[in-house]
Amino acid sequence: MGSSVETLEFQAETRQLLRLVIHSIYSNKDIFLRELISNASDALDKLRLESLTDPGLTEVDTADLHISLETDKDARTLTVRDNGIGMSRDDLVELIGTIAKSGTASLMEKIRQSKDAATAESLIGQFGVGFYSAFMVADKVTVRTRRAGTGTDTGTQWESDGEGSYTVQTVDGLPVGTAVTLHLKPADSEDDLADYLSESKIRQIVKQYSDFIRWPIRMAGERTGDDGSTDSGADTLNSMKALWARPRAEVTQDEYNEFYKQISHDWLDPAETIHMRAEGTFEYEALLFLPSQAPFDLFSQDTKRGVQLYVKRVFIMDDCEALMPNYLRFVKGVVDAHDLSLNISREILQHDRQIRGVRRRLVKKVLGAIKNMQAKDAERYTKFWAQFGRVLKEGLIEDTDNTEALLELVSAASTHDPEKTTTLREYVGRMKDGQEAIYYLTGETRATVENSPHMEALAAKGYEVLILTDPVDEVWADRVPAFDGHPLRSIAKGQVDLDEPAEGDRSAEQARREEEYAALLPWLTTTLSEHVKEVRLSSRLTTSAACIVGDTHDMTPTLEKMYRAMGQQLPAVKRILELNPGHPLVTALRTAHESNADDPALAEVAEIVYGSALLAEGGDLPDPARFTRLLTDRLTRSL
């Protein structure tokens, strides 16, 4: 007996996604079957894996795990059935009725803004909701499922026409596993709707998209014997050959692409394919892929790494963290080890010496493939870096063993070209005679960096400066000491003196300036002591009156904010105010101080100079209301 039917509303974002799917956002409707078969395969993997460790599943028969495709021409239904792990009622509601993932709103906005169907397909595919593609070809979808290990034959039925709601009810007498039944729309060539009841069409789709699925995909049908007789039976439609175990020369790029799409739920072809085999004391095969487009949740705390672990063709675990560092979490693929135990745990893997060796080799292979892309196809590399550069730069913080390889990959904006990025190697090749350091400046945007007072002297003398605007740049650029023997130097820290006069001339000029400002600088340092630790003359300014810099080893304000946002308590870092000794405002302040050092208005001018320098670098004023009042009063007096 079944329970009464309960009607529930789709989550708002789910309804939007369904509308996009139903109204033909996909250019190829055949892929609905690939997605449903992929989901069924995942369910079989989970049951086999859990049956090894969960005593409650020991009663479940795992001897003949498979996927069945069943057609009913009279009812116009196609059913994809598996005897895998199954789902509970809560699983159904959470996985299908609600998109319970972070980033939903941003995903939907990107889909709405996409210019073409291929981009939208890719975004939906990355989100991992390929089940909804069933509504491209079906007026109604029914899911009947029972979770393994419940000790009862009671399961759940979910049903929807893909509009605003779905129904859920308890159903008795269900086998373990899941059956997805599609009530198919009529074939329509104008709408690219094939006859998905056709046995030949189903065979073609499975062969094209799912031939490498490791579980048998069976379909009932009539078979003709050698004697001409016919009988009914179940044919296995896929070869079940592990793609990674085949020699590379025997695998086409189309086969690689389809395998990538099956394991990643992406809709775009991968940017790069890495197929390798290691022999010796520890044998394994690896088939890795670099995506063309970053997944929407690349920077989400919930994102998972994409490398699966197999042992002798037997699936062991998804997102195996021991095989790939966090900064390469976008890499998808499979590693099949020959000499591991089938019941190895994540904890053991983390400390396994052989697995650590595999990880080192995989990382070098991936970085080598990216370097090869950079060398051979600059345009493709530029697109790849735009998608994954920010996360790759995390490796400069996490992976000291591969610092040099990662630095070779870094591509950054610079003052050399308003549009094109540059590598560090290219920057070094353009350095001025006698230039030792690689200059850079961090900031929120390119415009902020280019308009910074810190840039003035370097721009005037034609020095190239790297423009670093990713939040992670604040960390790695400060930690990496040098590239190719050239130190990386922030032009917002320490002393920057680009003039190269004779030693005697330098001393004379410095002495003259120090004498002129001998009284003003210590007075300003005392007056602004709440905000700065020193006021000194600057050699980096040409047009601005002042700028704020840090000591060579000081933490930047942006980095300080990042740590505070993460809950870390840090002492306030006071910085240095540098004055342009040739600026009219600074010389006027010096003259006024010489005339009447006790004038209270001078302290207000000092605050305005400091506040202006803080604003010029994009900083936050400690007291905006006071700064505005001081500035307004000063302007009023001057009129």
mmCIF file of N, CA and C in Angstrom, residues 547-594:
data_model
loop_
_atom_site.group_PDB
_atom_site.id
_atom_site.type_symbol
_atom_site.label_atom_id
_atom_site.label_comp_id
_atom_site.label_asym_id
_atom_site.label_seq_id
_atom_site.Cartn_x
_atom_site.Cartn_y
_atom_site.Cartn_z
ATOM 1 N N CYS A 547 52.348 60.069 -0.060
ATOM 2 C CA CYS A 547 51.845 58.700 -0.178
ATOM 3 C C CYS A 547 52.180 57.952 1.095
ATOM 4 N N ILE A 548 51.521 56.829 1.270
ATOM 5 C CA ILE A 548 51.742 56.012 2.461
ATOM 6 C C ILE A 548 52.396 54.714 2.035
ATOM 7 N N VAL A 549 53.456 54.328 2.718
ATOM 8 C CA VAL A 549 54.167 53.098 2.381
ATOM 9 C C VAL A 549 54.374 52.282 3.647
ATOM 10 N N GLY A 550 54.694 51.010 3.442
ATOM 11 C CA GLY A 550 55.014 50.146 4.562
ATOM 12 C C GLY A 550 56.506 49.885 4.609
ATOM 13 N N ASP A 551 56.974 49.435 5.767
ATOM 14 C CA ASP A 551 58.349 48.962 5.831
ATOM 15 C C ASP A 551 58.464 47.699 4.989
ATOM 16 N N THR A 552 59.679 47.334 4.650
ATOM 17 C CA THR A 552 59.904 46.220 3.728
ATOM 18 C C THR A 552 59.189 44.949 4.156
ATOM 19 N N HIS A 553 59.146 44.679 5.427
ATOM 20 C CA HIS A 553 58.559 43.425 5.909
ATOM 21 C C HIS A 553 57.197 43.609 6.584
ATOM 22 N N ASP A 554 56.608 44.781 6.426
ATOM 23 C CA ASP A 554 55.281 45.020 7.014
ATOM 24 C C ASP A 554 54.191 44.290 6.231
ATOM 25 N N MET A 555 53.124 43.939 6.930
ATOM 26 C CA MET A 555 51.941 43.379 6.288
ATOM 27 C C MET A 555 51.173 44.509 5.603
ATOM 28 N N THR A 556 50.672 44.251 4.399
ATOM 29 C CA THR A 556 49.907 45.278 3.688
ATOM 30 C C THR A 556 48.534 45.453 4.332
ATOM 31 N N PRO A 557 47.918 46.625 4.178
ATOM 32 C CA PRO A 557 46.580 46.830 4.739
ATOM 33 C C PRO A 557 45.564 45.826 4.212
ATOM 34 N N THR A 558 45.648 45.489 2.924
ATOM 35 C CA THR A 558 44.701 44.529 2.353
ATOM 36 C C THR A 558 44.859 43.167 2.992
ATOM 37 N N LEU A 559 46.104 42.729 3.171
ATOM 38 C CA LEU A 559 46.347 41.435 3.801
ATOM 39 C C LEU A 559 45.899 41.460 5.261
ATOM 40 N N GLU A 560 46.108 42.581 5.918
ATOM 41 C CA GLU A 560 45.657 42.721 7.300
ATOM 42 C C GLU A 560 44.137 42.569 7.380
ATOM 43 N N LYS A 561 43.417 43.177 6.421
ATOM 44 C CA LYS A 561 41.955 43.053 6.393
ATOM 45 C C LYS A 561 41.533 41.610 6.161
ATOM 46 N N MET A 562 42.240 40.921 5.277
ATOM 47 C CA MET A 562 41.905 39.528 4.971
ATOM 48 C C MET A 562 42.036 38.660 6.215
ATOM 49 N N TYR A 563 43.115 38.834 6.955
ATOM 50 C CA TYR A 563 43.308 38.033 8.165
ATOM 51 C C TYR A 563 42.261 38.370 9.230
ATOM 52 N N ARG A 564 41.944 39.642 9.352
ATOM 53 C CA ARG A 564 40.921 40.029 10.334
ATOM 54 C C ARG A 564 39.560 39.452 9.956
ATOM 55 N N ALA A 565 39.261 39.425 8.629
ATOM 56 C CA ALA A 565 37.991 38.860 8.171
ATOM 57 C C ALA A 565 37.903 37.370 8.489
ATOM 58 N N MET A 566 39.064 36.707 8.589
ATOM 59 C CA MET A 566 39.088 35.288 8.931
ATOM 60 C C MET A 566 39.094 35.058 10.440
ATOM 61 N N GLY A 567 38.947 36.149 11.204
ATOM 62 C CA GLY A 567 38.847 36.021 12.655
ATOM 63 C C GLY A 567 40.159 36.098 13.393
ATOM 64 N N GLN A 568 41.249 36.415 12.714
ATOM 65 C CA GLN A 568 42.538 36.501 13.392
ATOM 66 C C GLN A 568 42.731 37.888 13.995
ATOM 67 N N GLN A 569 43.169 37.898 15.220
ATOM 68 C CA GLN A 569 43.416 39.157 15.915
ATOM 69 C C GLN A 569 44.864 39.585 15.673
ATOM 70 N N LEU A 570 45.032 40.765 15.083
ATOM 71 C CA LEU A 570 46.361 41.255 14.741
ATOM 72 C C LEU A 570 46.578 42.640 15.340
ATOM 73 N N PRO A 571 47.791 42.926 15.773
ATOM 74 C CA PRO A 571 48.075 44.299 16.238
ATOM 75 C C PRO A 571 48.036 45.249 15.043
ATOM 76 N N ALA A 572 47.615 46.472 15.279
ATOM 77 C CA ALA A 572 47.557 47.465 14.212
ATOM 78 C C ALA A 572 48.958 47.743 13.684
ATOM 79 N N VAL A 573 49.072 47.814 12.368
ATOM 80 C CA VAL A 573 50.370 48.079 11.740
ATOM 81 C C VAL A 573 50.408 49.541 11.304
ATOM 82 N N LYS A 574 51.267 50.315 11.949
ATOM 83 C CA LYS A 574 51.435 51.702 11.539
ATOM 84 C C LYS A 574 52.395 51.758 10.358
ATOM 85 N N ARG A 575 52.108 52.643 9.418
ATOM 86 C CA ARG A 575 52.918 52.739 8.213
ATOM 87 C C ARG A 575 53.662 54.080 8.171
ATOM 88 N N ILE A 576 54.250 54.372 7.049
ATOM 89 C CA ILE A 576 55.115 55.545 6.900
ATOM 90 C C ILE A 576 54.475 56.520 5.922
ATOM 91 N N LEU A 577 54.451 57.797 6.283
ATOM 92 C CA LEU A 577 53.972 58.844 5.389
ATOM 93 C C LEU A 577 55.177 59.462 4.693
ATOM 94 N N GLU A 578 55.193 59.395 3.358
ATOM 95 C CA GLU A 578 56.272 60.008 2.584
ATOM 96 C C GLU A 578 55.777 61.283 1.919
ATOM 97 N N LEU A 579 56.594 62.332 1.966
ATOM 98 C CA LEU A 579 56.245 63.625 1.387
ATOM 99 C C LEU A 579 57.089 63.905 0.152
ATOM 100 N N ASN A 580 56.470 64.538 -0.815
ATOM 101 C CA ASN A 580 57.163 64.980 -2.019
ATOM 102 C C ASN A 580 57.752 66.363 -1.746
ATOM 103 N N PRO A 581 59.068 66.464 -1.574
ATOM 104 C CA PRO A 581 59.659 67.750 -1.170
ATOM 105 C C PRO A 581 59.522 68.850 -2.222
ATOM 106 N N GLY A 582 59.164 68.489 -3.450
ATOM 107 C CA GLY A 582 59.017 69.500 -4.482
ATOM 108 C C GLY A 582 57.580 69.913 -4.718
ATOM 109 N N HIS A 583 56.637 69.372 -3.984
ATOM 110 C CA HIS A 583 55.226 69.708 -4.197
ATOM 111 C C HIS A 583 54.887 71.035 -3.495
ATOM 112 N N PRO A 584 54.110 71.898 -4.142
ATOM 113 C CA PRO A 584 53.799 73.208 -3.556
ATOM 114 C C PRO A 584 53.140 73.102 -2.178
ATOM 115 N N LEU A 585 52.255 72.130 -1.986
ATOM 116 C CA LEU A 585 51.594 71.998 -0.687
ATOM 117 C C LEU A 585 52.605 71.671 0.401
ATOM 118 N N VAL A 586 53.544 70.795 0.100
ATOM 119 C CA VAL A 586 54.540 70.378 1.098
ATOM 120 C C VAL A 586 55.504 71.529 1.400
ATOM 121 N N THR A 587 55.935 72.223 0.367
ATOM 122 C CA THR A 587 56.846 73.349 0.616
ATOM 123 C C THR A 587 56.123 74.469 1.369
ATOM 124 N N ALA A 588 54.841 74.680 1.069
ATOM 125 C CA ALA A 588 54.070 75.695 1.788
ATOM 126 C C ALA A 588 53.898 75.310 3.244
ATOM 127 N N LEU A 589 53.683 74.018 3.506
ATOM 128 C CA LEU A 589 53.545 73.547 4.890
ATOM 129 C C LEU A 589 54.858 73.742 5.640
ATOM 130 N N ARG A 590 55.990 73.492 4.971
ATOM 131 C CA ARG A 590 57.289 73.697 5.599
ATOM 132 C C ARG A 590 57.509 75.172 5.939
ATOM 133 N N THR A 591 57.138 76.044 5.009
ATOM 134 C CA THR A 591 57.307 77.488 5.241
ATOM 135 C C THR A 591 56.430 77.967 6.382
ATOM 136 N N ALA A 592 55.175 77.497 6.398
ATOM 137 C CA ALA A 592 54.257 77.909 7.464
ATOM 138 C C ALA A 592 54.749 77.425 8.818
ATOM 139 N N HIS A 593 55.309 76.209 8.840
ATOM 140 C CA HIS A 593 55.816 75.667 10.105
ATOM 141 C C HIS A 593 57.025 76.461 10.589
ATOM 142 N N GLU A 594 57.876 76.887 9.657
ATOM 143 C CA GLU A 594 59.034 77.691 10.033
ATOM 144 C C GLU A 594 58.605 79.035 10.596
#
